[in-house]
mmCIF file of C-alpha atoms in Angstrom:
data_model
loop_
_atom_site.group_PDB
_atom_site.id
_atom_site.type_symbol
_atom_site.label_atom_id
_atom_site.label_comp_id
_atom_site.label_asym_id
_atom_site.label_seq_id
_atom_site.Cartn_x
_atom_site.Cartn_y
_atom_site.Cartn_z
ATOM 1 C CA MET A 1 57.906 11.774 -70.317
ATOM 2 C CA ARG A 2 58.414 10.370 -66.937
ATOM 3 C CA GLY A 3 57.291 13.672 -65.255
ATOM 4 C CA LEU A 4 54.146 13.460 -67.568
ATOM 5 C CA ARG A 5 53.549 9.682 -66.535
ATOM 6 C CA ARG A 6 53.780 10.686 -62.693
ATOM 7 C CA TRP A 7 51.463 13.266 -63.178
ATOM 8 C CA TRP A 8 48.746 11.207 -64.656
ATOM 9 C CA ASP A 9 49.472 8.436 -61.961
ATOM 10 C CA ASP A 10 48.871 11.142 -59.476
ATOM 11 C CA THR A 11 45.593 12.544 -61.370
ATOM 12 C CA ALA A 12 43.970 9.490 -62.483
ATOM 13 C CA GLY A 13 46.123 6.355 -61.508
ATOM 14 C CA GLY A 14 44.538 3.348 -59.638
ATOM 15 C CA LEU A 15 40.875 4.038 -60.668
ATOM 16 C CA PRO A 16 38.634 0.846 -61.490
ATOM 17 C CA ALA A 17 37.520 0.185 -64.700
ATOM 18 C CA THR A 18 33.634 0.673 -63.820
ATOM 19 C CA PHE A 19 34.345 4.245 -62.925
ATOM 20 C CA TRP A 20 35.795 4.861 -66.344
ATOM 21 C CA TYR A 21 32.439 3.449 -68.057
ATOM 22 C CA LEU A 22 30.363 5.729 -65.683
ATOM 23 C CA TRP A 23 32.704 8.434 -66.733
ATOM 24 C CA SER A 24 32.113 7.616 -70.129
ATOM 25 C CA GLY A 25 28.313 7.548 -69.759
ATOM 26 C CA LEU A 26 28.449 10.834 -67.863
ATOM 27 C CA LEU A 27 30.564 12.452 -70.827
ATOM 28 C CA ILE A 28 28.576 11.299 -73.878
ATOM 29 C CA ASN A 29 25.190 12.498 -72.033
ATOM 30 C CA ARG A 30 26.442 15.918 -71.362
ATOM 31 C CA ALA A 31 28.010 16.460 -74.822
ATOM 32 C CA GLY A 32 24.758 16.322 -76.012
ATOM 33 C CA ALA A 33 22.886 18.151 -73.287
ATOM 34 C CA PHE A 34 21.891 20.978 -75.500
ATOM 35 C CA ALA A 35 18.059 21.573 -74.738
ATOM 36 C CA LEU A 36 18.068 22.776 -71.206
ATOM 37 C CA LEU A 37 20.818 25.439 -71.905
ATOM 38 C CA PHE A 38 18.424 27.447 -74.715
ATOM 39 C CA LEU A 39 15.016 26.447 -72.933
ATOM 40 C CA SER A 40 14.722 30.102 -72.164
ATOM 41 C CA LEU A 41 15.820 31.163 -75.263
ATOM 42 C CA TYR A 42 13.540 28.681 -77.018
ATOM 43 C CA LEU A 43 10.668 30.182 -74.758
ATOM 44 C CA THR A 44 11.009 33.312 -75.503
ATOM 45 C CA ALA A 45 12.040 33.416 -79.546
ATOM 46 C CA ALA A 46 10.127 30.332 -80.599
ATOM 47 C CA ARG A 47 7.205 30.220 -78.144
ATOM 48 C CA GLY A 48 6.681 33.930 -77.449
ATOM 49 C CA ALA A 49 6.566 33.856 -73.763
ATOM 50 C CA SER A 50 7.619 36.807 -71.684
ATOM 51 C CA PRO A 51 11.006 36.414 -69.460
ATOM 52 C CA SER A 52 8.840 35.961 -66.574
ATOM 53 C CA LEU A 53 6.643 33.074 -68.039
ATOM 54 C CA ALA A 54 9.777 31.442 -69.589
ATOM 55 C CA GLY A 55 11.354 31.715 -66.075
ATOM 56 C CA LEU A 56 8.168 29.854 -64.471
ATOM 57 C CA VAL A 57 8.376 27.065 -67.131
ATOM 58 C CA VAL A 58 12.199 26.556 -66.768
ATOM 59 C CA GLY A 59 11.434 26.544 -63.064
ATOM 60 C CA ALA A 60 8.897 23.830 -63.675
ATOM 61 C CA TYR A 61 12.016 21.629 -64.661
ATOM 62 C CA GLY A 62 13.404 22.531 -61.159
ATOM 63 C CA ILE A 63 10.145 21.170 -59.465
ATOM 64 C CA GLY A 64 10.517 17.904 -61.141
ATOM 65 C CA GLY A 65 14.133 17.712 -60.439
ATOM 66 C CA ALA A 66 13.639 18.018 -56.653
ATOM 67 C CA ALA A 67 11.188 14.855 -56.808
ATOM 68 C CA GLY A 68 13.330 13.078 -58.960
ATOM 69 C CA THR A 69 16.484 13.357 -56.804
ATOM 70 C CA LEU A 70 14.769 12.261 -53.775
ATOM 71 C CA LEU A 71 13.277 9.322 -56.068
ATOM 72 C CA GLY A 72 16.561 8.474 -57.266
ATOM 73 C CA GLY A 73 18.431 8.322 -54.126
ATOM 74 C CA VAL A 74 15.858 6.105 -52.790
ATOM 75 C CA LEU A 75 15.550 3.698 -55.358
ATOM 76 C CA ALA A 76 19.564 3.404 -55.933
ATOM 77 C CA ASP A 77 19.921 2.406 -52.240
ATOM 78 C CA ARG A 78 16.783 -0.003 -52.588
ATOM 79 C CA TRP A 79 16.435 -1.078 -56.231
ATOM 80 C CA GLY A 80 20.427 -0.818 -57.362
ATOM 81 C CA ARG A 81 22.681 1.907 -58.914
ATOM 82 C CA ARG A 82 22.415 0.254 -62.300
ATOM 83 C CA ALA A 83 18.975 -0.249 -62.741
ATOM 84 C CA THR A 84 18.129 3.405 -61.618
ATOM 85 C CA LEU A 85 20.569 4.706 -64.007
ATOM 86 C CA LEU A 86 19.024 2.722 -66.873
ATOM 87 C CA ALA A 87 15.577 3.781 -65.972
ATOM 88 C CA ALA A 88 16.098 7.318 -65.842
ATOM 89 C CA HIS A 89 18.041 7.485 -69.049
ATOM 90 C CA LEU A 90 15.701 5.489 -71.134
ATOM 91 C CA THR A 91 12.713 7.603 -69.671
ATOM 92 C CA ALA A 92 14.736 10.950 -70.169
ATOM 93 C CA ALA A 93 15.269 10.239 -73.921
ATOM 94 C CA GLY A 94 11.826 9.563 -74.827
ATOM 95 C CA LEU A 95 10.594 12.606 -72.840
ATOM 96 C CA MET A 96 12.841 14.734 -74.665
ATOM 97 C CA ALA A 97 11.889 13.439 -78.001
ATOM 98 C CA ALA A 98 8.271 14.367 -76.867
ATOM 99 C CA LEU A 99 9.073 17.783 -75.957
ATOM 100 C CA ALA A 100 10.734 18.278 -79.337
ATOM 101 C CA PHE A 101 7.667 18.200 -80.866
ATOM 102 C CA SER A 102 5.160 20.004 -78.459
ATOM 103 C CA ARG A 103 3.796 23.383 -79.376
ATOM 104 C CA HIS A 104 1.565 24.599 -76.186
ATOM 105 C CA LEU A 105 3.259 26.148 -73.114
ATOM 106 C CA ALA A 106 1.085 24.033 -70.838
ATOM 107 C CA VAL A 107 2.262 21.000 -72.324
ATOM 108 C CA ILE A 108 5.959 22.132 -72.335
ATOM 109 C CA ALA A 109 5.777 23.049 -68.790
ATOM 110 C CA VAL A 110 4.331 19.569 -67.753
ATOM 111 C CA LEU A 111 7.073 17.766 -70.080
ATOM 112 C CA ALA A 112 9.592 20.049 -68.522
ATOM 113 C CA ALA A 113 8.916 18.958 -64.892
ATOM 114 C CA LEU A 114 8.831 15.412 -65.997
ATOM 115 C CA VAL A 115 12.089 15.561 -67.752
ATOM 116 C CA GLY A 116 13.457 17.168 -64.668
ATOM 117 C CA VAL A 117 12.467 14.235 -62.691
ATOM 118 C CA ALA A 118 14.286 11.826 -65.080
ATOM 119 C CA HIS A 119 17.318 14.090 -65.518
ATOM 120 C CA SER A 120 17.948 14.186 -61.758
ATOM 121 C CA MET A 121 17.275 10.722 -60.816
ATOM 122 C CA PRO A 122 20.961 9.661 -62.190
ATOM 123 C CA SER A 123 22.989 11.878 -59.847
ATOM 124 C CA PRO A 124 22.534 10.028 -56.513
ATOM 125 C CA ALA A 125 23.310 6.897 -58.394
ATOM 126 C CA PHE A 126 26.132 7.955 -60.249
ATOM 127 C CA VAL A 127 27.979 9.270 -57.019
ATOM 128 C CA ALA A 128 26.950 6.490 -55.028
ATOM 129 C CA ALA A 129 28.373 3.950 -57.416
ATOM 130 C CA ILE A 130 31.696 5.761 -57.584
ATOM 131 C CA VAL A 131 31.900 5.960 -53.854
ATOM 132 C CA ASP A 132 30.901 1.948 -54.110
ATOM 133 C CA VAL A 133 33.948 1.113 -56.312
ATOM 134 C CA VAL A 134 36.703 3.866 -55.827
ATOM 135 C CA PRO A 135 38.741 3.462 -52.426
ATOM 136 C CA GLU A 136 38.643 6.355 -50.100
ATOM 137 C CA ALA A 137 42.160 7.333 -50.954
ATOM 138 C CA ARG A 138 41.283 7.969 -54.328
ATOM 139 C CA ARG A 139 38.001 9.679 -54.268
ATOM 140 C CA SER A 140 38.954 12.942 -54.642
ATOM 141 C CA ARG A 141 40.793 12.191 -57.959
ATOM 142 C CA ALA A 142 37.454 10.568 -58.929
ATOM 143 C CA PHE A 143 35.250 13.457 -58.098
ATOM 144 C CA ASN A 144 37.612 15.608 -59.827
ATOM 145 C CA LEU A 145 37.402 13.651 -63.023
ATOM 146 C CA GLN A 146 33.941 13.360 -62.897
ATOM 147 C CA PHE A 147 33.558 17.325 -62.639
ATOM 148 C CA TRP A 148 36.053 17.509 -65.765
ATOM 149 C CA ALA A 149 33.891 15.421 -67.701
ATOM 150 C CA PHE A 150 30.698 16.695 -67.108
ATOM 151 C CA ASN A 151 32.380 20.348 -68.100
ATOM 152 C CA LEU A 152 34.038 18.779 -71.393
ATOM 153 C CA GLY A 153 30.807 17.727 -72.127
ATOM 154 C CA MET A 154 29.121 20.772 -71.589
ATOM 155 C CA ALA A 155 31.744 22.545 -73.554
ATOM 156 C CA VAL A 156 31.390 20.240 -76.599
ATOM 157 C CA ALA A 157 27.512 20.827 -76.065
ATOM 158 C CA SER A 158 27.836 24.535 -75.975
ATOM 159 C CA LEU A 159 30.000 25.339 -78.964
ATOM 160 C CA LEU A 160 27.601 23.003 -81.057
ATOM 161 C CA ALA A 161 24.466 23.920 -79.333
ATOM 162 C CA GLY A 162 25.187 27.847 -80.082
ATOM 163 C CA VAL A 163 25.135 26.991 -84.020
ATOM 164 C CA LEU A 164 21.978 24.633 -83.908
ATOM 165 C CA ALA A 165 19.978 27.097 -81.849
ATOM 166 C CA GLU A 166 20.310 29.575 -84.853
ATOM 167 C CA ALA A 167 19.404 26.820 -87.331
ATOM 168 C CA SER A 168 16.946 24.729 -85.582
ATOM 169 C CA PHE A 169 15.676 24.337 -82.021
ATOM 170 C CA LEU A 170 14.112 21.106 -82.848
ATOM 171 C CA ALA A 171 17.491 19.776 -83.680
ATOM 172 C CA LEU A 172 18.521 20.648 -80.035
ATOM 173 C CA PHE A 173 15.934 18.407 -78.153
ATOM 174 C CA LEU A 174 16.450 15.354 -80.691
ATOM 175 C CA VAL A 175 20.316 15.268 -80.506
ATOM 176 C CA ASP A 176 19.808 15.604 -76.349
ATOM 177 C CA ALA A 177 17.235 12.490 -76.444
ATOM 178 C CA GLY A 178 19.912 10.656 -78.849
ATOM 179 C CA ALA A 179 22.863 11.411 -76.405
ATOM 180 C CA THR A 180 20.937 10.523 -73.483
ATOM 181 C CA LEU A 181 20.159 7.080 -75.228
ATOM 182 C CA ALA A 182 23.597 6.434 -76.200
ATOM 183 C CA ALA A 183 24.535 6.978 -72.448
ATOM 184 C CA ALA A 184 22.110 4.170 -71.523
ATOM 185 C CA VAL A 185 23.779 2.039 -73.953
ATOM 186 C CA VAL A 186 27.088 2.133 -72.136
ATOM 187 C CA ILE A 187 25.656 1.784 -68.729
ATOM 188 C CA ALA A 188 23.607 -1.341 -69.893
ATOM 189 C CA LEU A 189 26.698 -2.828 -71.263
ATOM 190 C CA LYS A 190 29.514 -2.033 -69.380
ATOM 191 C CA VAL A 191 28.548 -0.896 -65.831
ATOM 192 C CA PRO A 192 27.611 -3.881 -63.358
ATOM 193 C CA GLU A 193 25.496 -3.343 -60.302
ATOM 194 C CA THR A 194 27.687 -1.882 -57.415
ATOM 195 C CA LEU A 195 25.197 -2.065 -54.420
ATOM 196 C CA THR A 196 26.175 -4.624 -51.970
ATOM 197 C CA ARG A 197 23.673 -5.930 -49.853
ATOM 198 C CA ARG A 198 25.451 -6.366 -46.496
ATOM 199 C CA PRO A 199 24.452 -5.192 -42.895
ATOM 200 C CA ALA A 200 24.519 -2.010 -41.645
ATOM 201 C CA VAL A 201 27.865 -0.913 -40.020
ATOM 202 C CA THR A 202 27.003 2.374 -38.572
ATOM 203 C CA PRO A 203 25.790 2.564 -35.141
ATOM 204 C CA ARG A 204 22.175 3.585 -34.666
ATOM 205 C CA ALA A 205 23.247 6.409 -32.196
ATOM 206 C CA VAL A 206 24.667 8.037 -35.496
ATOM 207 C CA VAL A 207 21.976 7.268 -38.023
ATOM 208 C CA GLY A 208 18.703 6.735 -35.815
ATOM 209 C CA ARG A 209 16.749 3.872 -34.944
ATOM 210 C CA ARG A 210 15.268 3.693 -38.407
ATOM 211 C CA PRO A 211 17.743 4.797 -40.879
ATOM 212 C CA GLY A 212 16.427 6.052 -44.103
ATOM 213 C CA LEU A 213 15.902 9.497 -45.929
ATOM 214 C CA HIS A 214 14.614 11.204 -42.701
ATOM 215 C CA THR A 215 18.070 10.813 -41.283
ATOM 216 C CA ALA A 216 19.887 12.798 -44.089
ATOM 217 C CA LEU A 217 16.538 15.224 -43.676
ATOM 218 C CA THR A 218 17.281 15.775 -40.046
ATOM 219 C CA ASP A 219 21.271 15.925 -39.865
ATOM 220 C CA ARG A 220 22.117 19.191 -38.785
ATOM 221 C CA THR A 221 25.684 19.430 -39.711
ATOM 222 C CA PHE A 222 25.131 17.837 -43.333
ATOM 223 C CA LEU A 223 21.724 20.250 -43.881
ATOM 224 C CA THR A 224 24.148 23.086 -43.093
ATOM 225 C CA PHE A 225 26.460 22.199 -45.795
ATOM 226 C CA VAL A 226 23.576 21.476 -47.999
ATOM 227 C CA GLY A 227 22.209 24.995 -47.706
ATOM 228 C CA LEU A 228 25.634 26.414 -48.442
ATOM 229 C CA THR A 229 25.905 24.302 -51.669
ATOM 230 C CA PHE A 230 22.137 25.516 -52.827
ATOM 231 C CA LEU A 231 23.409 29.068 -52.535
ATOM 232 C CA LEU A 232 26.484 28.081 -54.741
ATOM 233 C CA ALA A 233 24.241 26.240 -57.151
ATOM 234 C CA VAL A 234 21.933 29.419 -57.319
ATOM 235 C CA LEU A 235 25.084 31.319 -58.609
ATOM 236 C CA THR A 236 25.971 28.379 -60.907
ATOM 237 C CA MET A 237 22.108 28.491 -62.489
ATOM 238 C CA GLN A 238 22.615 32.149 -63.619
ATOM 239 C CA THR A 239 24.533 30.951 -66.657
ATOM 240 C CA SER A 240 21.884 28.609 -67.980
ATOM 241 C CA THR A 241 18.785 30.506 -66.845
ATOM 242 C CA ILE A 242 19.100 34.414 -66.408
ATOM 243 C CA MET A 243 22.556 35.146 -68.305
ATOM 244 C CA PRO A 244 21.029 34.088 -72.071
ATOM 245 C CA LEU A 245 18.358 36.495 -71.332
ATOM 246 C CA ALA A 246 20.663 39.410 -70.053
ATOM 247 C CA MET A 247 22.950 38.754 -72.962
ATOM 248 C CA ARG A 248 20.131 39.174 -75.672
ATOM 249 C CA ALA A 249 18.829 42.497 -73.953
ATOM 250 C CA ASP A 250 22.639 43.504 -74.417
ATOM 251 C CA GLY A 251 21.862 42.991 -78.261
ATOM 252 C CA LEU A 252 24.096 39.512 -78.046
ATOM 253 C CA ARG A 253 23.315 36.517 -80.460
ATOM 254 C CA PRO A 254 22.901 33.079 -79.289
ATOM 255 C CA SER A 255 25.887 32.111 -80.555
ATOM 256 C CA ALA A 256 27.887 34.625 -78.248
ATOM 257 C CA TYR A 257 25.990 32.984 -75.426
ATOM 258 C CA GLY A 258 27.448 29.738 -76.481
ATOM 259 C CA LEU A 259 30.934 30.936 -76.494
ATOM 260 C CA VAL A 260 30.926 32.250 -73.387
ATOM 261 C CA VAL A 261 29.626 29.099 -71.612
ATOM 262 C CA ALA A 262 32.109 27.237 -74.085
ATOM 263 C CA LEU A 263 34.913 29.416 -72.779
ATOM 264 C CA GLY A 264 34.045 28.485 -69.075
ATOM 265 C CA GLY A 265 33.954 24.730 -70.068
ATOM 266 C CA ALA A 266 37.301 24.997 -72.002
ATOM 267 C CA LEU A 267 39.259 26.562 -68.713
ATOM 268 C CA ILE A 268 37.957 23.600 -66.714
ATOM 269 C CA VAL A 269 39.006 21.140 -69.678
ATOM 270 C CA ALA A 270 42.540 22.745 -69.529
ATOM 271 C CA GLY A 271 42.915 23.457 -65.846
ATOM 272 C CA GLN A 272 40.591 21.195 -63.804
ATOM 273 C CA LEU A 273 43.275 18.264 -63.606
ATOM 274 C CA PHE A 274 45.841 20.652 -61.728
ATOM 275 C CA VAL A 275 43.196 21.837 -58.916
ATOM 276 C CA PRO A 276 43.907 18.939 -56.533
ATOM 277 C CA ARG A 277 47.488 19.376 -56.148
ATOM 278 C CA LEU A 278 46.720 23.571 -55.911
ATOM 279 C CA ILE A 279 44.307 22.984 -53.049
ATOM 280 C CA GLU A 280 45.736 20.043 -50.970
ATOM 281 C CA PRO A 281 47.784 22.231 -48.461
ATOM 282 C CA TYR A 282 44.552 24.021 -47.523
ATOM 283 C CA ARG A 283 41.393 23.261 -45.394
ATOM 284 C CA ARG A 284 38.253 22.250 -47.410
ATOM 285 C CA SER A 285 36.457 25.290 -45.578
ATOM 286 C CA THR A 286 39.036 27.753 -46.589
ATOM 287 C CA VAL A 287 39.058 26.655 -50.357
ATOM 288 C CA LEU A 288 35.253 26.675 -50.566
ATOM 289 C CA ALA A 289 35.057 30.035 -49.363
ATOM 290 C CA VAL A 290 37.695 31.428 -51.296
ATOM 291 C CA SER A 291 35.811 29.570 -54.276
ATOM 292 C CA THR A 292 32.490 31.146 -53.757
ATOM 293 C CA GLY A 293 33.802 34.625 -53.341
ATOM 294 C CA LEU A 294 35.318 34.246 -57.022
ATOM 295 C CA MET A 295 32.047 33.485 -58.084
ATOM 296 C CA ALA A 296 30.324 36.186 -56.489
ATOM 297 C CA LEU A 297 33.046 38.641 -57.524
ATOM 298 C CA GLY A 298 32.627 37.122 -61.370
ATOM 299 C CA PHE A 299 28.614 37.609 -61.212
ATOM 300 C CA GLY A 300 28.964 40.737 -59.587
ATOM 301 C CA ALA A 301 30.603 42.208 -62.363
ATOM 302 C CA LEU A 302 27.940 41.485 -64.964
ATOM 303 C CA THR A 303 26.479 44.288 -63.369
ATOM 304 C CA VAL A 304 28.695 46.606 -65.684
ATOM 305 C CA ALA A 305 28.993 44.014 -68.625
ATOM 306 C CA ASP A 306 27.259 45.345 -72.102
ATOM 307 C CA GLY A 307 29.660 43.573 -74.563
ATOM 308 C CA LEU A 308 30.953 40.126 -75.405
ATOM 309 C CA PRO A 309 34.467 40.851 -73.925
ATOM 310 C CA LEU A 310 33.272 41.823 -70.286
ATOM 311 C CA TYR A 311 31.027 38.818 -70.374
ATOM 312 C CA LEU A 312 34.020 36.221 -71.221
ATOM 313 C CA GLY A 313 36.207 38.191 -68.521
ATOM 314 C CA ALA A 314 33.751 37.551 -65.735
ATOM 315 C CA ALA A 315 33.310 34.055 -66.905
ATOM 316 C CA VAL A 316 36.982 33.517 -66.460
ATOM 317 C CA VAL A 317 36.633 34.692 -62.775
ATOM 318 C CA TRP A 318 33.783 32.556 -61.984
ATOM 319 C CA THR A 319 34.619 29.465 -63.759
ATOM 320 C CA VAL A 320 37.986 29.703 -61.651
ATOM 321 C CA GLY A 321 35.654 29.630 -58.704
ATOM 322 C CA GLN A 322 33.788 26.612 -59.965
ATOM 323 C CA MET A 323 37.175 24.736 -60.481
ATOM 324 C CA LEU A 324 38.325 25.080 -57.086
ATOM 325 C CA ALA A 325 34.877 24.340 -55.262
ATOM 326 C CA ALA A 326 34.237 20.755 -56.987
ATOM 327 C CA PRO A 327 36.568 18.638 -55.355
ATOM 328 C CA PRO A 328 35.989 19.869 -51.540
ATOM 329 C CA ASN A 329 32.501 19.833 -52.422
ATOM 330 C CA ALA A 330 31.913 16.425 -53.437
ATOM 331 C CA GLN A 331 34.077 15.017 -50.833
ATOM 332 C CA ILE A 332 32.878 16.575 -48.003
ATOM 333 C CA ASN A 333 29.227 15.376 -49.196
ATOM 334 C CA ALA A 334 30.559 11.655 -49.480
ATOM 335 C CA ASP A 335 32.376 11.843 -46.027
ATOM 336 C CA LEU A 336 29.194 12.977 -44.249
ATOM 337 C CA ALA A 337 27.270 9.974 -45.546
ATOM 338 C CA PRO A 338 26.850 6.899 -43.361
ATOM 339 C CA PRO A 339 27.912 3.852 -46.050
ATOM 340 C CA GLU A 340 24.115 2.380 -45.660
ATOM 341 C CA LEU A 341 22.627 5.796 -46.370
ATOM 342 C CA ARG A 342 24.929 6.762 -49.212
ATOM 343 C CA ALA A 343 22.554 7.389 -52.042
ATOM 344 C CA ARG A 344 19.670 8.740 -49.633
ATOM 345 C CA TYR A 345 22.463 11.330 -48.540
ATOM 346 C CA GLN A 346 23.571 12.054 -52.221
ATOM 347 C CA SER A 347 19.711 12.767 -53.158
ATOM 348 C CA VAL A 348 19.462 15.217 -50.358
ATOM 349 C CA PHE A 349 22.670 16.932 -51.065
ATOM 350 C CA TYR A 350 21.609 16.693 -54.995
ATOM 351 C CA LEU A 351 18.277 18.261 -54.271
ATOM 352 C CA THR A 352 20.057 21.711 -54.233
ATOM 353 C CA PHE A 353 20.605 21.864 -57.919
ATOM 354 C CA PRO A 354 16.855 21.213 -58.923
ATOM 355 C CA ALA A 355 15.714 23.528 -56.070
ATOM 356 C CA ALA A 356 18.172 26.267 -57.539
ATOM 357 C CA SER A 357 16.979 25.393 -61.130
ATOM 358 C CA PHE A 358 13.603 26.435 -59.893
ATOM 359 C CA VAL A 359 14.540 29.695 -57.869
ATOM 360 C CA ALA A 360 17.079 31.086 -60.189
ATOM 361 C CA PRO A 361 15.009 31.490 -63.144
ATOM 362 C CA ALA A 362 11.700 31.947 -60.990
ATOM 363 C CA LEU A 363 13.075 34.601 -59.026
ATOM 364 C CA GLY A 364 15.551 35.542 -61.495
ATOM 365 C CA GLY A 365 13.333 36.146 -64.147
ATOM 366 C CA LEU A 366 11.457 38.612 -61.916
ATOM 367 C CA SER A 367 14.480 40.275 -60.509
ATOM 368 C CA LEU A 368 15.848 40.902 -64.098
ATOM 369 C CA GLU A 369 13.013 42.274 -65.077
ATOM 370 C CA HIS A 370 12.521 45.017 -62.474
ATOM 371 C CA LEU A 371 16.037 45.498 -61.250
ATOM 372 C CA GLY A 372 17.824 45.375 -64.567
ATOM 373 C CA GLU A 373 21.559 44.983 -64.181
ATOM 374 C CA ARG A 374 21.359 45.518 -60.455
ATOM 375 C CA HIS A 375 20.216 41.746 -60.431
ATOM 376 C CA TRP A 376 23.945 40.797 -60.617
ATOM 377 C CA LEU A 377 24.519 42.630 -57.504
ATOM 378 C CA VAL A 378 22.079 40.638 -55.702
ATOM 379 C CA VAL A 379 23.827 37.526 -57.025
ATOM 380 C CA GLY A 380 27.110 38.668 -55.804
ATOM 381 C CA GLY A 381 25.514 39.295 -52.359
ATOM 382 C CA LEU A 382 24.578 35.738 -51.923
ATOM 383 C CA GLY A 383 27.733 34.379 -53.004
ATOM 384 C CA LEU A 384 29.635 36.625 -50.321
ATOM 385 C CA VAL A 385 26.792 35.192 -47.721
ATOM 386 C CA ALA A 386 27.902 31.622 -48.672
ATOM 387 C CA ALA A 387 31.746 32.274 -48.508
ATOM 388 C CA ALA A 388 31.452 33.305 -45.102
ATOM 389 C CA GLY A 389 29.092 30.508 -44.137
ATOM 390 C CA HIS A 390 31.666 28.106 -44.976
ATOM 391 C CA LEU A 391 34.188 29.512 -42.999
ATOM 392 C CA LEU A 392 31.767 29.493 -39.870
ATOM 393 C CA ALA A 393 30.807 25.974 -40.702
ATOM 394 C CA GLY A 394 34.037 24.168 -41.491
ATOM 395 C CA PRO A 395 35.457 23.629 -37.792
ATOM 396 C CA PRO A 396 32.326 21.767 -36.735
ATOM 397 C CA ARG A 397 31.837 19.757 -40.046
ATOM 398 C CA GLU A 398 35.390 18.579 -39.825
ATOM 399 C CA ARG A 399 34.680 17.524 -36.153
ATOM 400 C CA ARG A 400 31.373 15.326 -37.242
ATOM 401 C CA VAL A 401 33.687 13.634 -40.012
ATOM 402 C CA ALA A 402 35.972 12.286 -37.522
ATOM 403 C CA ALA A 403 33.397 11.237 -35.154
ATOM 404 C CA LEU A 404 31.423 9.499 -37.999
ATOM 405 C CA ARG A 405 34.451 7.831 -39.187
ATOM 406 C CA ALA A 406 35.513 6.377 -35.931
ATOM 407 C CA ALA A 407 31.955 5.274 -35.121
ATOM 408 C CA THR A 408 31.884 3.598 -38.382
ATOM 409 C CA ARG A 409 35.243 1.963 -37.715
ATOM 410 C CA ARG A 410 34.344 0.199 -34.320
ATOM 411 C CA PRO A 411 31.945 -2.270 -35.181
ATOM 412 C CA VAL A 412 33.783 -3.252 -38.346
ATOM 413 C CA ARG A 413 36.861 -4.195 -36.236
ATOM 414 C CA ALA A 414 34.515 -5.873 -33.703
ATOM 415 C CA ALA A 415 33.076 -7.710 -36.607
ATOM 416 C CA ARG A 416 36.427 -8.870 -37.819
#
């Protein structure tokens, strides 16, 4: 019993109540996030779209997400974390309900883009709020638990969505809207505003004369990290955009796809809390290189997958890679951001995911249609490029983090 208590204290001890309410809102939201998992199948099976057209419509969600991520970062730094989260969740719930009753592909594409805006706005605010309330020494635990909650919700969503997709696509969209609304209620009742209005502490030499969004967009060290994360995101997006189409081509049912996604979520739920201790002795760049290499191997193995057992085996490999990558990826992102630009840096970082959600289906649909199973060799090659990039970019990134910390501490000490 003492060992279990000590393990829990090491894993989740000392985190403030506000973090746990943010965590709960994220969990509720993701547990009901059915629709986007099956949007490509919905378009091809219920609306008669070709794989290429379905990829472009799903890609519209990514285009909207790119705008929503930047908008969410700016609003979270200016307007506040809580206000941004509430506005985004309430808007997303209404748009998802409208999408449930839409029939024309053009309307669906427009609504998908708008949903992308609303879905992406909360990400910078969520992470900025976590960094606001969690002490630096405990942030790695907090980010690990955030990733755990995200995937616990995804596992629940995938199991239920596979069954609902075979019964009613309408139910997918309505349950998604309801879960988003429930998350908004939790935030409204329990999450206070975490943005503190205080003078900037980072020297102008670091952030520029007029610090703002352009600072993050011109930070070369940070943008190199963002580019590598984009390649990782393109790999990850294969599971929700291209893989369901490949499984359908192999004669597998939607419930089989739901099982593959649920397996990944179950592995993360069972093992993610043990990851921080496992990777602690190693440099973050090394961990990210190994994790991205595992993802490349897993997706590359789909070249020879033609049945459910092979898909399940490949999912185990790429899921282990995702588990190892999550804590160092989030921690590096937080370390590279000046305090007064925290949400803006988060928005640029999270821009990789809506960008990947456009590139992955738009180009992936064409690739799958013309290359067939060789598409997965291309995906695996991208993963290997990202792994090599992390090894090369690691040392200069670590020097930049050390310099930023030193520059930030000097004015704080002088003020004291």
